[in-house]
Coordinates of C-alpha atoms in Angstrom, one line a residue:
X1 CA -0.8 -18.9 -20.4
X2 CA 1.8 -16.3 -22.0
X3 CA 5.2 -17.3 -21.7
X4 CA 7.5 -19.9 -22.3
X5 CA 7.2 -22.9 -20.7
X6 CA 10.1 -23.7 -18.4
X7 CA 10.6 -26.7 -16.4
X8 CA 12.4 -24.3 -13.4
X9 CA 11.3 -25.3 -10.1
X10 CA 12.2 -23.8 -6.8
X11 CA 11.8 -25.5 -3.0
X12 CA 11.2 -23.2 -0.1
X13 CA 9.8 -23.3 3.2
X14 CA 8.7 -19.9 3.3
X15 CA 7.9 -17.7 0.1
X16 CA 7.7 -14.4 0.4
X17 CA 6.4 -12.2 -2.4
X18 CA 7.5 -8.6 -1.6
X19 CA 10.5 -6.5 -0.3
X20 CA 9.3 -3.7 1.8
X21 CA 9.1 -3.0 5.3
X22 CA 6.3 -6.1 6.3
X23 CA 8.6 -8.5 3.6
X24 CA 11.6 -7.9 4.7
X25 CA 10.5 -7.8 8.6
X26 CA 9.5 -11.4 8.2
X27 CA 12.0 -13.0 6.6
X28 CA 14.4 -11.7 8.8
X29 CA 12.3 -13.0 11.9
X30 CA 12.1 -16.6 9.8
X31 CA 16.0 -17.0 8.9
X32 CA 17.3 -18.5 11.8
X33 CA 15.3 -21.7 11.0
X34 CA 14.0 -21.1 7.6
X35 CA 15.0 -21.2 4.3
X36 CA 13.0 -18.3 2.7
X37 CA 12.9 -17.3 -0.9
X38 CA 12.5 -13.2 -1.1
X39 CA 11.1 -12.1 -4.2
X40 CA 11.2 -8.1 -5.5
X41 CA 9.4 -7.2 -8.9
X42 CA 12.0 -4.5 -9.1
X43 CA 15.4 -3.9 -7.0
X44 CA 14.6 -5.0 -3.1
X45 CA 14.9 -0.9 -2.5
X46 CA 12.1 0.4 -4.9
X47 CA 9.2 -0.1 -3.1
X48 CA 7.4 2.2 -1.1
X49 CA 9.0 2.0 2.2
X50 CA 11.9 3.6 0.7
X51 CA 10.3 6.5 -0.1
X52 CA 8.3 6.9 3.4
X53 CA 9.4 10.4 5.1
X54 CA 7.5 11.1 7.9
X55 CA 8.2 8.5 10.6
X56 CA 6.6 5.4 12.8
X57 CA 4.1 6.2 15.2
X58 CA 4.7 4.9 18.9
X59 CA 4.1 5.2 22.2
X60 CA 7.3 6.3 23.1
X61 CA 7.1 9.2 25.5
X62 CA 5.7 9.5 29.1
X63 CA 3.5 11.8 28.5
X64 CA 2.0 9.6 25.8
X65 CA -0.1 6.8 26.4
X66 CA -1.4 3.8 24.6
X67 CA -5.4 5.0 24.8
X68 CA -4.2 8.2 23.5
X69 CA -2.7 6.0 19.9
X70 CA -5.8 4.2 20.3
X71 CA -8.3 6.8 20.4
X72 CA -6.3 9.3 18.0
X73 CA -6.7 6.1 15.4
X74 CA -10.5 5.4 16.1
X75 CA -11.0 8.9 15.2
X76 CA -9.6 9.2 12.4
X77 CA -11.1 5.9 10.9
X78 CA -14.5 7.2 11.2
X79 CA -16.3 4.4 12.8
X80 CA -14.9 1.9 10.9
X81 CA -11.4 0.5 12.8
X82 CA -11.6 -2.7 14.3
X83 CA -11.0 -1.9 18.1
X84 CA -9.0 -5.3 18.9
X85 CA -6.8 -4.8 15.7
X86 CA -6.0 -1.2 17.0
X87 CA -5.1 -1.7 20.3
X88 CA -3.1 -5.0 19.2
X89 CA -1.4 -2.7 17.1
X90 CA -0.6 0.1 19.4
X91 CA 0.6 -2.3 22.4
X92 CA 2.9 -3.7 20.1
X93 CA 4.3 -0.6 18.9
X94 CA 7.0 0.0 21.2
X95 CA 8.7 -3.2 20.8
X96 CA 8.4 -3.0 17.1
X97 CA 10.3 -0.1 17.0
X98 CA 12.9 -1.4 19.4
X99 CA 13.8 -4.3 17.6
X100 CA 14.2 -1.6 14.6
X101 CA 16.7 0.0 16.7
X102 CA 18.4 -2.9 17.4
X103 CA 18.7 -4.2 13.9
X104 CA 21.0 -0.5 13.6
X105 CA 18.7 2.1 12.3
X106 CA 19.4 5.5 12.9
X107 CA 16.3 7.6 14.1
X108 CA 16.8 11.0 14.4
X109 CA 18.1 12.6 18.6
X110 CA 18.1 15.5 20.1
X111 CA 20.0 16.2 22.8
X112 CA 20.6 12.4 23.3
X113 CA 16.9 11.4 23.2
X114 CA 15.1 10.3 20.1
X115 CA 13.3 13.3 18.6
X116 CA 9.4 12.8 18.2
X117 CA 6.5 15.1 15.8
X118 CA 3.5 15.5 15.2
X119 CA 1.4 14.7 12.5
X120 CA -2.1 15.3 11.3
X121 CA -4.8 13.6 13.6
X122 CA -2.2 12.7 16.6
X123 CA -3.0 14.6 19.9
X124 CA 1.0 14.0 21.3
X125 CA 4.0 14.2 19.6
X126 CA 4.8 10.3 18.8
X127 CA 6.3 10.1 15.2
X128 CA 9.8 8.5 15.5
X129 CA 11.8 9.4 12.4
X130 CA 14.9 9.4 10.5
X131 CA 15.2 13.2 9.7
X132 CA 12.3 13.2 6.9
X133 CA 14.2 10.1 5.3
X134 CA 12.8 7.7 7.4
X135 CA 11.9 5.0 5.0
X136 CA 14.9 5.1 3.4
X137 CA 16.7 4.7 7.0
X138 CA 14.5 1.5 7.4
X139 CA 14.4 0.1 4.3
X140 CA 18.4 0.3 4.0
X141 CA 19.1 -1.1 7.1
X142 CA 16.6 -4.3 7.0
X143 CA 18.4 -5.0 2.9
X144 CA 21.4 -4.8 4.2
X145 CA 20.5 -7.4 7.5
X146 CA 18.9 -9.5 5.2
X147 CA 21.9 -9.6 2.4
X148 CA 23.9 -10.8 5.2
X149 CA 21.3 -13.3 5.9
X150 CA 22.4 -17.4 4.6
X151 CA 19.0 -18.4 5.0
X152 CA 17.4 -15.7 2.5
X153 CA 17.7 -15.6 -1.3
X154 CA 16.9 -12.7 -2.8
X155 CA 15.1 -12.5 -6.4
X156 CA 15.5 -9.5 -8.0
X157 CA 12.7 -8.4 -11.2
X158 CA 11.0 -11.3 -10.3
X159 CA 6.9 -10.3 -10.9
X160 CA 4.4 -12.8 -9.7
X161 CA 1.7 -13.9 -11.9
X162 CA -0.9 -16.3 -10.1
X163 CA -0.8 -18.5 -6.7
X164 CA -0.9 -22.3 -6.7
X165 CA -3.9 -24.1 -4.9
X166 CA -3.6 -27.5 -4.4
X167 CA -6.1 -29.9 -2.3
X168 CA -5.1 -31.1 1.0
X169 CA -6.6 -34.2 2.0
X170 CA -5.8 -34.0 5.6
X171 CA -7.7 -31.2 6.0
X172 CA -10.8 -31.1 3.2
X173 CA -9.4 -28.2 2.4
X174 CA -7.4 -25.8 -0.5
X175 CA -4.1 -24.9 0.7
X176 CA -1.6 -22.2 -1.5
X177 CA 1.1 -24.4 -2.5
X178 CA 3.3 -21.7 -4.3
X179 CA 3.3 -19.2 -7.6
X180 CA 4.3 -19.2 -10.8
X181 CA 7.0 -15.7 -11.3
X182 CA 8.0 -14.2 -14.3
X183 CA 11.9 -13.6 -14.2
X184 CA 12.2 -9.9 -15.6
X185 CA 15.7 -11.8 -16.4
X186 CA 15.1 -14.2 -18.7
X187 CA 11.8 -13.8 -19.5
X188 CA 10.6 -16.7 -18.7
X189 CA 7.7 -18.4 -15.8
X190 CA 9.4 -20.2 -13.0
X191 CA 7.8 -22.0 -10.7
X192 CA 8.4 -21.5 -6.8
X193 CA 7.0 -23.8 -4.5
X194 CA 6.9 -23.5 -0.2
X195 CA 5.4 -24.7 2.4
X196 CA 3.9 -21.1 3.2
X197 CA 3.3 -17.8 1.0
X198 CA 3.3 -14.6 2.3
X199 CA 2.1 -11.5 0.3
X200 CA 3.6 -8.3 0.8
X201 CA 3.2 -6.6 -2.2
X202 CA 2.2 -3.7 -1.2
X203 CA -1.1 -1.4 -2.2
X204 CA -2.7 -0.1 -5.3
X205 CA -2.6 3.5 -5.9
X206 CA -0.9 3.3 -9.4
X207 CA -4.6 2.8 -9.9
X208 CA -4.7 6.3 -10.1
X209 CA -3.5 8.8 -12.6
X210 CA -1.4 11.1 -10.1
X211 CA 0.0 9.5 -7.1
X212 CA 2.9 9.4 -4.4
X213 CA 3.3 5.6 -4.9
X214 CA 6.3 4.0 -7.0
X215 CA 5.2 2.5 -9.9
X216 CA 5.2 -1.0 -8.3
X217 CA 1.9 -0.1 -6.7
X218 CA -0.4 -2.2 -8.9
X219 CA -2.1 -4.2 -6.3
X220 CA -0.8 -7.6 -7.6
X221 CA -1.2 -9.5 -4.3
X222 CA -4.5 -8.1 -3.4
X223 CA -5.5 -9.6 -7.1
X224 CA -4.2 -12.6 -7.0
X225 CA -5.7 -13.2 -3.4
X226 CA -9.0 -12.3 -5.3
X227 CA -8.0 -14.9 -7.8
X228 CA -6.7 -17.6 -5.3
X229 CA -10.5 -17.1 -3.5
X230 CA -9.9 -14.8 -0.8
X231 CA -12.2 -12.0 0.5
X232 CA -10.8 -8.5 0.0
X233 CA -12.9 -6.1 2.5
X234 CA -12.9 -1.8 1.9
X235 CA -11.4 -1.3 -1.3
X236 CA -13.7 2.1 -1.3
X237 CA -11.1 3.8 1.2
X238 CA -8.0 4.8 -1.1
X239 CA -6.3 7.6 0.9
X240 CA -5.3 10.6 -1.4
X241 CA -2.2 12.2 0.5
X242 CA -3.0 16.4 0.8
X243 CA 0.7 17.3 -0.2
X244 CA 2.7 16.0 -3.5
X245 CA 5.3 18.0 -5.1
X246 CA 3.3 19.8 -8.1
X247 CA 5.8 20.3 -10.7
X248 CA 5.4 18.9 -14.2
X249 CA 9.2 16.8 -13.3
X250 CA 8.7 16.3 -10.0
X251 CA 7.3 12.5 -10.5
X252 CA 5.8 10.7 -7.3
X253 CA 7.5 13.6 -5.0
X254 CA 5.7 13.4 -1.6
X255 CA 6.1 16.6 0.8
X256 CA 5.9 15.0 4.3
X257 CA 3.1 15.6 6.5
X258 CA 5.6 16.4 9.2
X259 CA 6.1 19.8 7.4
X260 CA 2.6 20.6 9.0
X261 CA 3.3 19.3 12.3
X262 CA 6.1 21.3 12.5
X263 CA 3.8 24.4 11.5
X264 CA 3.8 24.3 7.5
X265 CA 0.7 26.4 6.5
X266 CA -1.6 25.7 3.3
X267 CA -2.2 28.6 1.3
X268 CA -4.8 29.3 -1.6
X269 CA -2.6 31.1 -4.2
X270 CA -3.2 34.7 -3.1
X271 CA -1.5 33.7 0.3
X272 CA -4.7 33.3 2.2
X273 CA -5.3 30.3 5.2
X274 CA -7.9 28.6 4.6
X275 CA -8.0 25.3 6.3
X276 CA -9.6 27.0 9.3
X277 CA -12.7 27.0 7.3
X278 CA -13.1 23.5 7.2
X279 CA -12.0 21.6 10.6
X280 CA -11.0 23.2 13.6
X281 CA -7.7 21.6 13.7
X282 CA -7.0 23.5 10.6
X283 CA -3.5 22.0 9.0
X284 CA -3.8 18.9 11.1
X285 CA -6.7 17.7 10.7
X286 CA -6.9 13.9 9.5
X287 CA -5.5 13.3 5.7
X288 CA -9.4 13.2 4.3
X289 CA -10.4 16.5 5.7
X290 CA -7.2 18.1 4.5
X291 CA -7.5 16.4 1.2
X292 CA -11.4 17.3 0.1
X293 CA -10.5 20.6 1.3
X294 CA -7.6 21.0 -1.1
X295 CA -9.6 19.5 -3.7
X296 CA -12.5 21.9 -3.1
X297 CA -10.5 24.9 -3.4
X298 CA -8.3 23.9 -6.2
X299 CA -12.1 23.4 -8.3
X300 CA -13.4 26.5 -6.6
X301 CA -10.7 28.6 -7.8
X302 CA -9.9 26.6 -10.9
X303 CA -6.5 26.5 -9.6
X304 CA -3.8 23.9 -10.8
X305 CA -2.3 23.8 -7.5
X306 CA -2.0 25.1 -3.9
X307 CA 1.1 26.4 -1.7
X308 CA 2.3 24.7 1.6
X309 CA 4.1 27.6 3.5
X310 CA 6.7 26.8 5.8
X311 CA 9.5 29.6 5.3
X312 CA 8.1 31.5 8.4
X313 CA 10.4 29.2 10.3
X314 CA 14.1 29.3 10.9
X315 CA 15.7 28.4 7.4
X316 CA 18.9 26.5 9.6
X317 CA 15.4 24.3 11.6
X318 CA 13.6 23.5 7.8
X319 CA 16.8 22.2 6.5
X320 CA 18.2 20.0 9.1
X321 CA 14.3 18.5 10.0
X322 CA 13.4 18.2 6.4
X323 CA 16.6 17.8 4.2
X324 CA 14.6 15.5 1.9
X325 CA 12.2 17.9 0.9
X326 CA 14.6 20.6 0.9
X327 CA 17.0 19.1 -1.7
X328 CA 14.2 17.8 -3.5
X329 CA 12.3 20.8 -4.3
X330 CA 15.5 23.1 -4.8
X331 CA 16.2 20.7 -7.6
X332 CA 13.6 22.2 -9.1
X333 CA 14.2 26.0 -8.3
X334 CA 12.2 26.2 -5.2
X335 CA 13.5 27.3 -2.4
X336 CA 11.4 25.7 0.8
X337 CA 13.4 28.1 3.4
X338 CA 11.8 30.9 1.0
X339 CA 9.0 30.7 -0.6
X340 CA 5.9 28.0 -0.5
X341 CA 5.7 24.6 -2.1
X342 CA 2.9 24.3 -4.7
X343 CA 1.2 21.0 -3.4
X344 CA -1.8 18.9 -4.8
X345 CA -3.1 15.7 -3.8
X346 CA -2.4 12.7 -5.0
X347 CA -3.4 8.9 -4.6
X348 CA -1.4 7.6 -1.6
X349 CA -2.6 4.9 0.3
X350 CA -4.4 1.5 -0.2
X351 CA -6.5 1.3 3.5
X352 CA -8.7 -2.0 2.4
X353 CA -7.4 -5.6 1.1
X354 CA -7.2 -8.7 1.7
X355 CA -8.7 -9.8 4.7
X356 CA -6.6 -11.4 7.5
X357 CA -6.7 -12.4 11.0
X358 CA -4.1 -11.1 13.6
X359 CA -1.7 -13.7 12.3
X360 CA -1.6 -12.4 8.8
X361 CA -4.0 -15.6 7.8
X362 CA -5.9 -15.3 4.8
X363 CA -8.9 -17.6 3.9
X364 CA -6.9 -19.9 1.8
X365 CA -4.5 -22.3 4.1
X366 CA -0.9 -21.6 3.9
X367 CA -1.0 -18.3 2.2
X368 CA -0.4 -14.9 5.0
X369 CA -0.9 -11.6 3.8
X370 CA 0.7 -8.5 5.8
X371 CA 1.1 -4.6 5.0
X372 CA -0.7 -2.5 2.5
X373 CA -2.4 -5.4 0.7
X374 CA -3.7 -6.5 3.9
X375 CA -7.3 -5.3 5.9
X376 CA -6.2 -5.8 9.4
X377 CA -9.1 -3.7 10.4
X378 CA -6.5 -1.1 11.7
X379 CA -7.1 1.7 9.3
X380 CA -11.3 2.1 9.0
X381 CA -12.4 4.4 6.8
X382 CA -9.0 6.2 7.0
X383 CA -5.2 5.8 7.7
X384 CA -3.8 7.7 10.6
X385 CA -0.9 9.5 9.7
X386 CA 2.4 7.1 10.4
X387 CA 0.5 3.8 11.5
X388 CA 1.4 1.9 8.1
X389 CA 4.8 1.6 8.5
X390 CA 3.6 0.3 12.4
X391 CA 1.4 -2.1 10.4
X392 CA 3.9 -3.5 8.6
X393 CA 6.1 -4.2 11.3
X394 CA 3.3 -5.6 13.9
X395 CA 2.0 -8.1 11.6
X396 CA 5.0 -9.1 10.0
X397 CA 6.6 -10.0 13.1
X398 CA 3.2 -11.7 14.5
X399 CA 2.7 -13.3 10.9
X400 CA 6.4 -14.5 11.1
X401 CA 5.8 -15.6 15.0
X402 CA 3.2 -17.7 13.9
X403 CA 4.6 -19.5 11.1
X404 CA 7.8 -20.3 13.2
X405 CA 5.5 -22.3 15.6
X406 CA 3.5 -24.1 12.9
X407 CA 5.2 -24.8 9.9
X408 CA 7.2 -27.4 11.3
X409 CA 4.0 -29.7 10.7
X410 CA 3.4 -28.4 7.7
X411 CA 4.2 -30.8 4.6
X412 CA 6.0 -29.8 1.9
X413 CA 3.5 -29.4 -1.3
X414 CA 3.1 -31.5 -3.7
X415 CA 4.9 -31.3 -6.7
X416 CA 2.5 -28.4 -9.3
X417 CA 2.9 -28.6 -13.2
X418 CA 5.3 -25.8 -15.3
X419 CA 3.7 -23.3 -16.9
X420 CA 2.6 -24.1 -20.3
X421 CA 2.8 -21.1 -23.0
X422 CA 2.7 -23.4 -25.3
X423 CA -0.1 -22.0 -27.6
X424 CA 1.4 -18.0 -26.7
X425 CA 2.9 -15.6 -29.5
X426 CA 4.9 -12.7 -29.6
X427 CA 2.6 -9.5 -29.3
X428 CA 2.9 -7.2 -32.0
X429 CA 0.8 -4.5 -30.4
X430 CA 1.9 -4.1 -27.3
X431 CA 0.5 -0.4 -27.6
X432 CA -2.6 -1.7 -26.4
X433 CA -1.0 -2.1 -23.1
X434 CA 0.0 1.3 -22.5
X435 CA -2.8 2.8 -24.0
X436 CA -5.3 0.6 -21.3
X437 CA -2.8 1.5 -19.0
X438 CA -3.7 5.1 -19.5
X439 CA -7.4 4.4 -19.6
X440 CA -7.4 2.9 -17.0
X441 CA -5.6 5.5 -14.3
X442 CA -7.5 8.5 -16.0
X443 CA -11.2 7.3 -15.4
X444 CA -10.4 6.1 -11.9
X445 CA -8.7 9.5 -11.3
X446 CA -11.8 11.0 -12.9
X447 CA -14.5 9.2 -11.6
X448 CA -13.7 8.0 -8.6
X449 CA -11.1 9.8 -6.9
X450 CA -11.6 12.3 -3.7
X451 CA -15.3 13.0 -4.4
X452 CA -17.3 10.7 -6.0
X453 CA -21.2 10.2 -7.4
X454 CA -22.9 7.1 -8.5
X455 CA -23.3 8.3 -12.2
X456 CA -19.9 8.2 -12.1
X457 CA -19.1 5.3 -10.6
X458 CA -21.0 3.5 -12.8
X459 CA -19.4 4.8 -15.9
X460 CA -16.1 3.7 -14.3
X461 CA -17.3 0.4 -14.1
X462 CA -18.6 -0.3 -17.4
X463 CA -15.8 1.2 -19.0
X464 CA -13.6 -1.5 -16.6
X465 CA -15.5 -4.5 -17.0
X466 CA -14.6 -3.4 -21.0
X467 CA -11.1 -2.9 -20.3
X468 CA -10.6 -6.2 -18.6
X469 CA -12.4 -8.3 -21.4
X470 CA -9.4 -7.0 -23.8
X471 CA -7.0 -8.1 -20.9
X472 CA -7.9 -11.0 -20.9
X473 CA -7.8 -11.6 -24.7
X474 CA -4.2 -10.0 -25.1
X475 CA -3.5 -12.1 -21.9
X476 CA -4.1 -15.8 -23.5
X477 CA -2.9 -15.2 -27.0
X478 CA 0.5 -13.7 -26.0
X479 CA 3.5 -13.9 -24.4
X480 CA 3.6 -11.8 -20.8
X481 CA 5.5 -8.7 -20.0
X482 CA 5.7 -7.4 -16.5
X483 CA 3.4 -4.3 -17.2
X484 CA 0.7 -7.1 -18.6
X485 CA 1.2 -8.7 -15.6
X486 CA 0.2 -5.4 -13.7
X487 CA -2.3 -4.4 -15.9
X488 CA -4.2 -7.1 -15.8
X489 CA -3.4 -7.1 -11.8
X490 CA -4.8 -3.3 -11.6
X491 CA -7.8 -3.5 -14.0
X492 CA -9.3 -6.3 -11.3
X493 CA -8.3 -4.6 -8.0
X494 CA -9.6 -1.6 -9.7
X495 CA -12.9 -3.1 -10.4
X496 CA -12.9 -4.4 -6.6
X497 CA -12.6 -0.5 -5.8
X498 CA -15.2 0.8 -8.1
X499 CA -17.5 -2.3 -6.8
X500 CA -16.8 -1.2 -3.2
X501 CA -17.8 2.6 -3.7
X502 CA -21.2 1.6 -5.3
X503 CA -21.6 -0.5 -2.2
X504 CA -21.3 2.5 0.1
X505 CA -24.2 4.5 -0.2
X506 CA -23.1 6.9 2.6
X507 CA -20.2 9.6 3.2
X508 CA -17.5 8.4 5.3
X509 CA -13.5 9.0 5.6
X510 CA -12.4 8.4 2.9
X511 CA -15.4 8.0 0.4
X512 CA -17.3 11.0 0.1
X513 CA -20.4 10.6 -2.0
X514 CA -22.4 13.6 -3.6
X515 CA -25.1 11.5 -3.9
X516 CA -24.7 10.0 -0.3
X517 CA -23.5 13.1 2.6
X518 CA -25.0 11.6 5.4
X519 CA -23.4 9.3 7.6
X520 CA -24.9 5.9 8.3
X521 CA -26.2 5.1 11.9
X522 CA -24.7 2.0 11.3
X523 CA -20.8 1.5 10.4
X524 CA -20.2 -1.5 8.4
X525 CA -17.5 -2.7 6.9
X526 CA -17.5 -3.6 2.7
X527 CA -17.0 -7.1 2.1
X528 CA -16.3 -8.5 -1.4
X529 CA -16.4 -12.6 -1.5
X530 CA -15.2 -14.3 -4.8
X531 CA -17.0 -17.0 -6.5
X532 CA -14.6 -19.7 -5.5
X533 CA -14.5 -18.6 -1.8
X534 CA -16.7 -21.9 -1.0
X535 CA -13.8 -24.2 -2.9
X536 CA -11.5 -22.7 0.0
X537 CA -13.5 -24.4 3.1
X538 CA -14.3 -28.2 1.6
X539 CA -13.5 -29.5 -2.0
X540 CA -14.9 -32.5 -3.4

């Protein structure tokens, strides 16, 4: 317990712990009949949604179909995608992005129809976007809708530190009853109580030391899922995006992958192709491929960087399709419309978590999970370009769907105690915490990043079973900060990653293995179960 106690209590009927896309999605579907506390860790815009550039993908054109999404997405997973998740997701994609286009947001026309691209791994063009702002065009437009909202609150630099379970004797069962939050504000714990929770925090790739990801990526709800006793299935599969911005200012700068759909070329630094070498779709072959091949070159060569190469094309097309990454790279001297765009990988996307049915149900009653932090099943061993933002918005509207039918008969939770930090003092070394954090994101990034053995591996989880035993000391004896709150969250998802790579003893999407090449026969999915998973089903 570190911080003061408070005696601040907050009723809901829906909590929900997260303001991106999937957050914001399902508030707004709640509202008209629910009063529902949204909570933000930051400002409601400085998630990752806002910084998404490359689109939604949809069946949205005729010559498109639904099998097409489908089978594009089985491929790229490598085995591993749950079929029923993938086509629920797909047949819902074209009202998901309606209903977007009904709450106001502009997607990008031409000639009076909605312009679609391409992306790595699609076989049509089916990428609806916003120029290559799309993100921000969503993200914008839901805040503002749910601003205007009565029936939402918004809590701004509110960080969550751990869920409520309480018994619930009509069913023998554990049901989530709430969380304690740390007001950024005050500094103090409140509590916030609801009849439902809904964690939409987002993934984890702050995990790692470079990465595309806002530095809200911690992977709080994923952890304190873990914590509450739910499974957490595939942490092994962390997506590493092929393209960021490298330039020693340019923090978290993602170059869209639409760059390549719209003919972008990668370049080894004497101005040579090379992705023909490894995959026969060359620059659009799924985000893995493109990635280990990056990564293999950039070692071969002992090369800081490579070059993305799209001033072949009309300078007057680049900037109107991709003003984002035009303005942002001329900021630092480099001219897109002229010369290439050193790129390197970087940690990107978050493709396990907790596990959840089609509902967004976790395994602890009364607490959803949608988004990044969720394993839907959708993803497998690797995240098809443009079907997280999808994700988001499929489950958060089923999730919400769901809840409006049920939570009628829901009771209100019983009343949980204030957080004591009674026995807390002020930290006088808070250097611990950033040096930890460093740690922390420089092993993972070393040891089990885009290619991984088991030597390593191991060394990255001895060195963060160590980590988290000095977390947990600084944790009890003083009072909480929002990066010890996110430390302490990362050090355990990052143990469920490392724990999931030594798992899988086999190459696939994602996790490529040294030690493992091969394939399995057998695709199987890795399932982590905490040691408090039984209390969830019966409690005494």
């Amino acid at each position: 317990m570190t911080a003061q106690a408070t005696l601040n209590s907050k009723q809901y009927d829906v909590l929900v712990i997260g303001s991106g896309a999937a957050g914001l999605t399902l508030a707004l579907h709640l509202a008209a009949r629910y009063r529902v506390a949204l909570l933000s860790k930051q400002r409601l815009q400085d998630g990752s949604t806002w910084f998404a550039q490359g689109g939604i993908a949809a069946v949205l054109d005729e010559m498109d179909s639904a099998d097409s999404h489908i089978a594009d997405t089985l491929d790229a997973g490598a085995g591993l995608c749950h079929p029923d998740a993938v086509r629920f997701t797909v047949e819902n994609s074209t009202a998901a992005i309606q209903w977007l286009i009904d709450q106001g947001v502009d997607f990008t026309r031409e000639q009076g129809e909605y312009h679609l691209t391409k992306e790595g791994g699609h076989s049509h063009r089916r990428i609806i976007h916003s120029a290559d702002a799309t993100g921000r065009a969503v993200h914008s437009t839901l805040i503002e809708k749910v601003r205007a909202t009565d029936n939402i609150d918004c809590f701004e630099h509110h960080v969550a530190l751990d869920l409520i379970r309480q018994p619930d004797p009509s069913k023998g069962r554990f049901r989530c009853a709430g969380a304690y939050i740390y007001n950024k504000n005050t500094e103090e714990v409140e509590l916030f109580q609801a009849r439902a929770v809904v964690l939409a925090t987002g993934g984890a790739s702050k995990a790692y030391l470079y990465t595309s990801n806002p530095d809200g990526a911690s992977g709080d709800g994923i952890a304190m899922a873990w914590r509450a006793g739910c499974r957490v299935a595939n942490m092994e599969f962390n997506q590493f995006h092929p393209t960021c911005l490298y330039h020693p200012k340019a923090k978290a700068s993602l170059v869209t992958e639409a760059l390549r759909g719209e003919g972008a070329r990668l370049k080894l630094p004497d101005g040579s192709r090379f992705m023909h070498r490894f995959d026969k779709r060359g620059e659009l072959a799924p985000r893995d491929i493109v990635a280990r091949a990056i990564d293999h070159e950039m070692k071969r060569l002992g090369a800081d960087c490579l070059y993305l190469d799209i001033s072949h094309k009309d300078s007057q097309f680049v900037r109107e399709h991709f003003p984002t990454v035009y303005n942002n790279c001329l900021q630092y001297g480099i001219d897109i419309t002229r010369e290439p765009i050193p790129v390197v990988p970087a940690a990107h996307y978050t493709c396990g978590g907790v596990m959840v049915d089609q509902f967004g149900r976790t395994d602890l009653d009364q607490l959803y999970a949608i988004g990044e932090t969720t394993f839907t099943g959708l993803h497998g061993a690797n995240r098809l370009a443009s079907n997280s933002l999808l994700e988001c918005l499929v489950y958060a509207r089923s999730a919400a769907l769901h809840l409006d039918e049920m939570l009628e008969e829901v009771q209100p939770p019983r009343p949980a105690p204030a957080w004591d930090a009674s026995r807390v003092t002020d930290s006088d070394e808070d250097v611990v915490i950033s040096h930890n954090w460093d740690e922390l994101r420089r092993f993972m990034w070393d040891y089990v990043g885009i290619v991984r053995t088991r030597k390593r591996l191991l060394r990255a989880e001895h060195r963060v079973r160590l980590l988290q035993q000095e977390i947990r000391e600084f944790y009890a004896n003083y009072k909480i900060t929002s990066d010890l709150i996110e430390l302490r969250n990362l050090a355990l998802v990052s143990e469920l990653i490392i724990r999931s790579a030594l798992d899988r003893r086999e190459s696939r999407g994602l996790h490529y293995s040294l030690d493992y090449p091969n394939l399995r026969e057998l695709a199987m999915d890795t399932i982590l179960v905490p040691e408090n998973f039984a209390d969830q089903q019966q409690f005494v």
